[in-house]
Each structure stands twice: as structure tokens, then as C-alpha cells.
Amino acid sequence: MRIEVLADPAAVARRAAGVVADVLRATPDAVLGLATGGTMRPVYDELVALQRRGEVDFTRATTLNLDEYAGLAADHPASFAAYMRAALFSRVPVDPARIHLMRGDAPDPQAEARRYEAAITAAGGIGLQLLGIGRNGHIAFNEPGTEASTRTRLAPLAAATQQVNAPAFHPQPVPERALTMGIATILEARRCLLVATGADKAPAVARMVQGPVGPDCPASFLRGHPDVTVLLDPAAARDLAAAAPSG
Ligand code: GLP
């Protein structure tokens, strides 16, 4: 696990977008695993800026998103499908046939999970997986208690996660479950790039990097992956022993 502490959240976003752009320049038909959440918004803004300057091209890329709330159709404003359209897919030229999202409102979630795993395999596996981290140490919607062997499935959301995401659904209740790639699915990506900014992520980041590896902090399983880069701002790195700015 390589840790880079950048000067501020904007520098983190620029660096993350730079990694994605490098992958797309080297491999125009790269398979990208994409994440949602507030942390990723400035990363997508940077990628859009790079695309407008002609420095990155998504037209041959395949994308597979990490997760989706159960029960939500793609046109629900709080869906991750809507997030991705607003953050990236409506802003850069992409091939709709190469965009993969889980159908939150699939009538048979188990079948949808199997379909999604098959789509990852058919794409040739994920080359670069973008990840955020939850305040409770989740990655995608793999909440504390999730085992390393898990694959794409319907999973319960922790009460804390429901609380954090409640404003997006107000006055409706937050979904209690989500479709999510599993830990084993994520660990099969050839490379992972986790981005975390802000002091509220500091305890989860410290547990991911320095705590015991196990289901109590699902992000800690990334330590078993051979190629993980973690991009942090100083606030998110605050609880790490011996963290020093690296640029
Ligand atoms: C959500 C997503 C995760 C994301 C996390 C952090 O729960 N399922 O993939 O990493 O939240 O989001 P934020 O960046 O908004 O803190």
C-alpha cells in the first residue's frame, strides 16, 4: 500500500485524475472501476477539465461502478447512476454500451449481482479501481462485518451510513440495503486507487493502514492487494503515525 499525502483536497483530486488519465493514455480501452461520493466529485471535475484540454479520452474506456442503492431506478435523483451522469457521463464523450451500472431496482437482486460479476469478467476484469472510504471503514457498500470472500451482492447498510446519506433522500427514508461489489471482487482489480480527504476520514484511514486486517474495517483488506495507492490530504492523514507531506 503506497500512501501519498498531498497538500490539500484539490491536489489530491488533481493527482487522482492524473493517475486515471495516465492509465487511459497508456490503455485507451482501459476498464475503470468507478466510485461515487463527495470525495470523488472534484476528481471527476478534474477529469472533465483534462478531457476538455484534449488530455484524456474516455470514448474507448469501459466503466463499472462499485455500487447502487437497492430499490432505486437509474432516474432517481439520489441514485449513483444519476450521480455518475451528472459528474462524468453527461460531460465527456463516452460509449454508452461500455458503461456498466448496477440496476438498483432490478426485480431479482441476486440475478442482477450475477449479471454484474459476468459483466466484469466479460470486460476482462477491472484495470484500475477508484475507491473512497466510509467513516466507518467501508469500501463501496461493504460495511463493517463484511468478509474478504464476498462478491457482488445485496448487502445491508450500516445505521451510520444511512445517517450520513440521509440528506440526499430527505424527506424519504434512506434505503436500508444496496447492491455492491464485494471485497473479493474489488481485490481482483489489477490496481486500486483510494482517495480520502478531510478530518472525518482520519480514524478510518488510520484503521485501514495501521489497524488489524479484518472485517471490522473492510478497507483494511486492501493491504492484501499488491498494487494499492492511497491519496490523502493532511487532514485525512492526521491519525497516521509518521505521515509526511509528499508533494
Ligand atoms: C458511499 C459510497 C462509497 C464511498 C463512501 C464515501 O457510501 N458507497 O463508495 O466511498 O460513501 O463517500 P464520501 O466521499 O461522500 O465521504
Short mmCIF file of C-alpha atoms and ligand atoms in Angstrom, two decimals:
data_model
loop_
_atom_site.label_atom_id
_atom_site.label_comp_id
_atom_site.label_asym_id
_atom_site.label_seq_id
_atom_site.Cartn_x
_atom_site.Cartn_y
_atom_site.Cartn_z
CA MET A 1 0.00 0.00 0.00
CA ARG A 2 1.60 3.26 -1.14
CA ILE A 3 0.46 6.33 0.78
CA GLU A 4 0.76 9.80 -0.72
CA VAL A 5 -0.13 12.83 1.37
CA LEU A 6 -0.80 15.82 -0.90
CA ALA A 7 -1.02 19.47 0.08
CA ASP A 8 -4.83 19.81 0.07
CA PRO A 9 -8.02 18.22 -1.34
CA ALA A 10 -7.56 19.98 -4.70
CA ALA A 11 -4.09 18.48 -5.06
CA VAL A 12 -5.50 15.06 -4.16
CA ALA A 13 -8.15 15.40 -6.88
CA ARG A 14 -5.56 16.52 -9.46
CA ARG A 15 -3.30 13.59 -8.60
CA ALA A 16 -6.17 11.07 -8.72
CA ALA A 17 -7.35 12.40 -12.09
CA GLY A 18 -3.75 12.31 -13.29
CA VAL A 19 -3.49 8.60 -12.44
CA VAL A 20 -6.71 7.86 -14.36
CA ALA A 21 -5.51 9.96 -17.31
CA ASP A 22 -2.16 8.13 -17.39
CA VAL A 23 -3.98 4.79 -17.47
CA LEU A 24 -6.21 5.97 -20.34
CA ARG A 25 -3.26 7.34 -22.29
CA ALA A 26 -1.38 4.05 -21.94
CA THR A 27 -4.51 1.90 -22.48
CA PRO A 28 -7.31 3.77 -24.29
CA ASP A 29 -9.67 0.80 -23.85
CA ALA A 30 -8.93 0.53 -20.12
CA VAL A 31 -11.53 -0.95 -17.78
CA LEU A 32 -12.16 1.52 -14.96
CA GLY A 33 -13.96 0.75 -11.73
CA LEU A 34 -15.68 3.96 -10.67
CA ALA A 35 -16.76 5.24 -7.25
CA THR A 36 -19.23 7.84 -6.08
CA GLY A 37 -19.40 10.10 -3.01
CA GLY A 38 -18.45 13.68 -2.25
CA THR A 39 -14.72 12.91 -2.30
CA MET A 40 -14.86 11.79 -5.93
CA ARG A 41 -16.70 14.85 -7.28
CA PRO A 42 -13.56 17.02 -7.63
CA VAL A 43 -11.76 14.04 -9.20
CA TYR A 44 -14.42 13.88 -11.93
CA ASP A 45 -14.27 17.68 -12.31
CA GLU A 46 -10.52 17.36 -12.95
CA LEU A 47 -11.07 14.56 -15.46
CA VAL A 48 -13.65 16.68 -17.30
CA ALA A 49 -11.13 19.55 -17.39
CA LEU A 50 -8.44 17.20 -18.76
CA GLN A 51 -10.87 15.92 -21.40
CA ARG A 52 -11.69 19.50 -22.48
CA ARG A 53 -7.98 20.20 -22.88
CA GLY A 54 -7.68 17.09 -25.02
CA GLU A 55 -5.51 15.34 -22.45
CA VAL A 56 -7.77 12.36 -21.81
CA ASP A 57 -10.25 10.40 -23.91
CA PHE A 58 -12.97 8.17 -22.46
CA THR A 59 -14.51 7.06 -25.74
CA ARG A 60 -12.94 3.59 -25.73
CA ALA A 61 -12.96 3.08 -21.96
CA THR A 62 -15.22 0.64 -20.18
CA THR A 63 -16.58 1.69 -16.78
CA LEU A 64 -18.10 -0.38 -14.00
CA ASN A 65 -19.49 1.35 -10.93
CA LEU A 66 -19.00 -0.07 -7.47
CA ASP A 67 -22.49 0.02 -6.04
CA GLU A 68 -26.09 1.27 -6.12
CA TYR A 69 -28.85 1.71 -3.56
CA ALA A 70 -31.38 -1.13 -3.58
CA GLY A 71 -34.78 -0.22 -4.95
CA LEU A 72 -33.63 2.91 -6.78
CA ALA A 73 -34.21 3.26 -10.51
CA ALA A 74 -31.45 4.88 -12.56
CA ASP A 75 -33.50 8.08 -12.87
CA HIS A 76 -33.89 8.53 -9.09
CA PRO A 77 -32.01 11.75 -8.24
CA ALA A 78 -30.19 10.12 -5.29
CA SER A 79 -29.10 7.09 -7.32
CA PHE A 80 -25.44 6.58 -8.10
CA ALA A 81 -26.50 6.30 -11.74
CA ALA A 82 -27.75 9.91 -11.55
CA TYR A 83 -24.56 10.93 -9.74
CA MET A 84 -22.41 9.42 -12.50
CA ARG A 85 -24.41 11.09 -15.25
CA ALA A 86 -24.08 14.48 -13.56
CA ALA A 87 -20.43 14.08 -12.53
CA LEU A 88 -18.98 12.48 -15.67
CA PHE A 89 -21.07 10.68 -18.28
CA SER A 90 -23.02 13.75 -19.45
CA ARG A 91 -19.85 15.86 -19.53
CA VAL A 92 -17.40 13.80 -21.56
CA PRO A 93 -17.91 11.66 -24.68
CA VAL A 94 -18.36 8.05 -23.58
CA ASP A 95 -19.69 4.96 -25.32
CA PRO A 96 -22.99 4.14 -23.52
CA ALA A 97 -22.52 0.47 -24.42
CA ARG A 98 -19.35 0.43 -22.31
CA ILE A 99 -20.91 1.98 -19.19
CA HIS A 100 -21.96 -0.54 -16.57
CA LEU A 101 -24.14 0.34 -13.60
CA MET A 102 -25.98 -1.96 -11.24
CA ARG A 103 -29.75 -1.75 -11.56
CA GLY A 104 -30.85 -0.84 -8.06
CA ASP A 105 -34.47 -1.61 -8.95
CA ALA A 106 -33.73 -4.99 -10.52
CA PRO A 107 -36.62 -7.32 -9.66
CA ASP A 108 -34.17 -10.11 -8.75
CA PRO A 109 -31.12 -8.57 -6.99
CA GLN A 110 -29.27 -11.91 -6.86
CA ALA A 111 -29.61 -12.29 -10.61
CA GLU A 112 -28.50 -8.67 -11.04
CA ALA A 113 -25.42 -9.36 -8.91
CA ARG A 114 -24.56 -12.40 -11.05
CA ARG A 115 -25.10 -10.35 -14.23
CA TYR A 116 -22.71 -7.71 -12.90
CA GLU A 117 -19.98 -10.19 -12.00
CA ALA A 118 -20.33 -11.62 -15.51
CA ALA A 119 -20.01 -8.10 -16.98
CA ILE A 120 -16.74 -7.57 -15.08
CA THR A 121 -15.42 -10.88 -16.39
CA ALA A 122 -16.60 -10.14 -19.94
CA ALA A 123 -14.77 -6.79 -19.82
CA GLY A 124 -11.57 -8.67 -18.99
CA GLY A 125 -11.50 -7.63 -15.33
CA ILE A 126 -11.02 -4.18 -13.83
CA GLY A 127 -7.70 -2.47 -14.60
CA LEU A 128 -7.95 0.48 -12.22
CA GLN A 129 -10.46 0.63 -9.38
CA LEU A 130 -11.22 4.02 -7.83
CA LEU A 131 -12.33 3.88 -4.21
CA GLY A 132 -13.47 6.21 -1.48
CA ILE A 133 -13.73 5.16 2.14
CA GLY A 134 -16.63 5.48 4.56
CA ARG A 135 -16.16 7.00 8.00
CA ASN A 136 -16.72 3.50 9.37
CA GLY A 137 -14.07 1.94 7.13
CA HIS A 138 -16.39 0.66 4.41
CA ILE A 139 -15.36 0.46 0.78
CA ALA A 140 -18.15 0.51 -1.80
CA PHE A 141 -21.02 -0.63 0.45
CA ASN A 142 -19.03 -3.34 2.21
CA GLU A 143 -19.85 -2.38 5.77
CA PRO A 144 -18.04 -3.48 8.94
CA GLY A 145 -18.62 -7.22 9.36
CA THR A 146 -18.02 -7.93 5.64
CA GLU A 147 -15.76 -10.90 4.93
CA ALA A 148 -12.89 -10.91 2.41
CA SER A 149 -14.59 -13.62 0.34
CA THR A 150 -17.64 -11.52 -0.57
CA ARG A 151 -18.64 -10.83 -4.16
CA THR A 152 -21.30 -8.60 -5.76
CA ARG A 153 -24.48 -8.97 -3.75
CA LEU A 154 -27.32 -7.27 -1.92
CA ALA A 155 -25.87 -6.02 1.38
CA PRO A 156 -27.31 -4.19 4.40
CA LEU A 157 -26.24 -0.58 5.03
CA ALA A 158 -24.88 0.26 8.47
CA ALA A 159 -27.02 2.64 10.53
CA ALA A 160 -24.15 5.16 10.46
CA THR A 161 -24.01 5.03 6.66
CA GLN A 162 -27.76 5.53 6.41
CA GLN A 163 -27.43 8.56 8.66
CA VAL A 164 -24.61 10.11 6.60
CA ASN A 165 -26.55 9.63 3.36
CA ALA A 166 -29.97 10.65 4.73
CA PRO A 167 -29.86 14.26 3.44
CA ALA A 168 -29.81 13.03 -0.19
CA PHE A 169 -33.15 11.26 0.39
CA HIS A 170 -34.92 13.70 2.71
CA PRO A 171 -37.88 13.58 3.35
CA GLN A 172 -37.95 9.97 2.10
CA PRO A 173 -36.20 7.28 4.17
CA VAL A 174 -32.72 6.11 3.13
CA PRO A 175 -32.62 2.64 1.55
CA GLU A 176 -31.53 0.02 4.03
CA ARG A 177 -29.68 -2.12 1.51
CA ALA A 178 -27.52 -1.72 -1.56
CA LEU A 179 -26.10 -3.76 -4.38
CA THR A 180 -22.34 -3.64 -4.06
CA MET A 181 -19.24 -5.28 -5.45
CA GLY A 182 -17.75 -7.48 -2.74
CA ILE A 183 -14.31 -7.34 -1.19
CA ALA A 184 -13.10 -10.26 -3.32
CA THR A 185 -14.46 -8.54 -6.44
CA ILE A 186 -12.60 -5.33 -5.59
CA LEU A 187 -9.36 -7.13 -4.72
CA GLU A 188 -9.34 -8.72 -8.20
CA ALA A 189 -8.84 -5.29 -9.81
CA ARG A 190 -5.28 -5.11 -11.08
CA ARG A 191 -4.72 -1.76 -9.38
CA CYS A 192 -6.65 0.21 -6.73
CA LEU A 193 -6.62 3.95 -6.08
CA LEU A 194 -8.26 5.04 -2.82
CA VAL A 195 -8.94 8.72 -2.20
CA ALA A 196 -9.78 10.23 1.19
CA THR A 197 -9.89 13.86 2.28
CA GLY A 198 -10.97 15.63 5.45
CA ALA A 199 -10.54 15.02 9.15
CA ASP A 200 -13.72 12.95 9.42
CA LYS A 201 -11.96 10.23 7.41
CA ALA A 202 -8.80 10.24 9.57
CA PRO A 203 -9.83 7.46 12.01
CA ALA A 204 -10.96 5.13 9.19
CA VAL A 205 -7.77 5.83 7.22
CA ALA A 206 -5.62 5.01 10.27
CA ARG A 207 -7.51 1.75 10.84
CA MET A 208 -7.20 0.83 7.15
CA VAL A 209 -3.44 1.42 7.13
CA GLN A 210 -2.35 0.51 10.64
CA GLY A 211 -5.15 -1.43 12.35
CA PRO A 212 -5.76 -5.17 12.23
CA VAL A 213 -6.71 -6.59 8.83
CA GLY A 214 -10.25 -7.94 9.09
CA PRO A 215 -13.99 -7.40 8.73
CA ASP A 216 -14.13 -4.71 11.44
CA CYS A 217 -12.54 -2.36 8.90
CA PRO A 218 -13.31 -3.69 5.41
CA ALA A 219 -10.88 -1.21 3.81
CA SER A 220 -8.05 -2.97 5.69
CA PHE A 221 -8.40 -5.92 3.28
CA LEU A 222 -6.77 -3.69 0.65
CA ARG A 223 -3.47 -4.37 2.45
CA GLY A 224 -3.61 -7.84 0.90
CA HIS A 225 -3.59 -6.33 -2.61
CA PRO A 226 -0.23 -5.92 -4.39
CA ASP A 227 -0.93 -2.55 -6.06
CA VAL A 228 -2.87 -0.04 -3.97
CA THR A 229 -2.23 3.70 -3.90
CA VAL A 230 -3.86 5.82 -1.20
CA LEU A 231 -4.12 9.58 -1.82
CA LEU A 232 -4.75 11.71 1.27
CA ASP A 233 -4.85 15.32 2.29
CA PRO A 234 -3.13 16.21 5.59
CA ALA A 235 -6.44 16.15 7.49
CA ALA A 236 -7.28 12.59 6.41
CA ALA A 237 -3.69 11.54 7.21
CA ARG A 238 -3.81 13.14 10.66
CA ASP A 239 -4.08 9.91 12.65
CA LEU A 240 -1.35 8.05 10.75
CA ALA A 241 1.94 7.51 12.51
CA ALA A 242 4.81 9.32 10.71
CA ALA A 243 2.81 10.81 7.85
CA ALA A 244 4.76 13.48 5.96
CA PRO A 245 3.68 15.63 3.00
CA SER A 246 4.97 14.12 -0.22
CA GLY A 247 4.03 16.85 -2.68
C1 GLP B 1 -20.63 5.89 -0.10
C2 GLP B 1 -20.14 5.01 -1.25
C3 GLP B 1 -18.69 4.70 -1.13
C4 GLP B 1 -17.92 5.97 -0.82
C5 GLP B 1 -18.31 6.49 0.52
C6 GLP B 1 -17.62 7.78 0.92
O1 GLP B 1 -21.19 5.20 0.94
N1 GLP B 1 -20.87 3.78 -1.36
O2 GLP B 1 -18.23 4.11 -2.33
O3 GLP B 1 -16.55 5.70 -0.82
O4 GLP B 1 -19.70 6.72 0.52
O5 GLP B 1 -18.31 8.88 0.43
P1 GLP B 1 -17.87 10.38 0.61
O6 GLP B 1 -16.77 10.61 -0.35
O7 GLP B 1 -19.09 11.17 0.29
O8 GLP B 1 -17.42 10.54 2.02
#
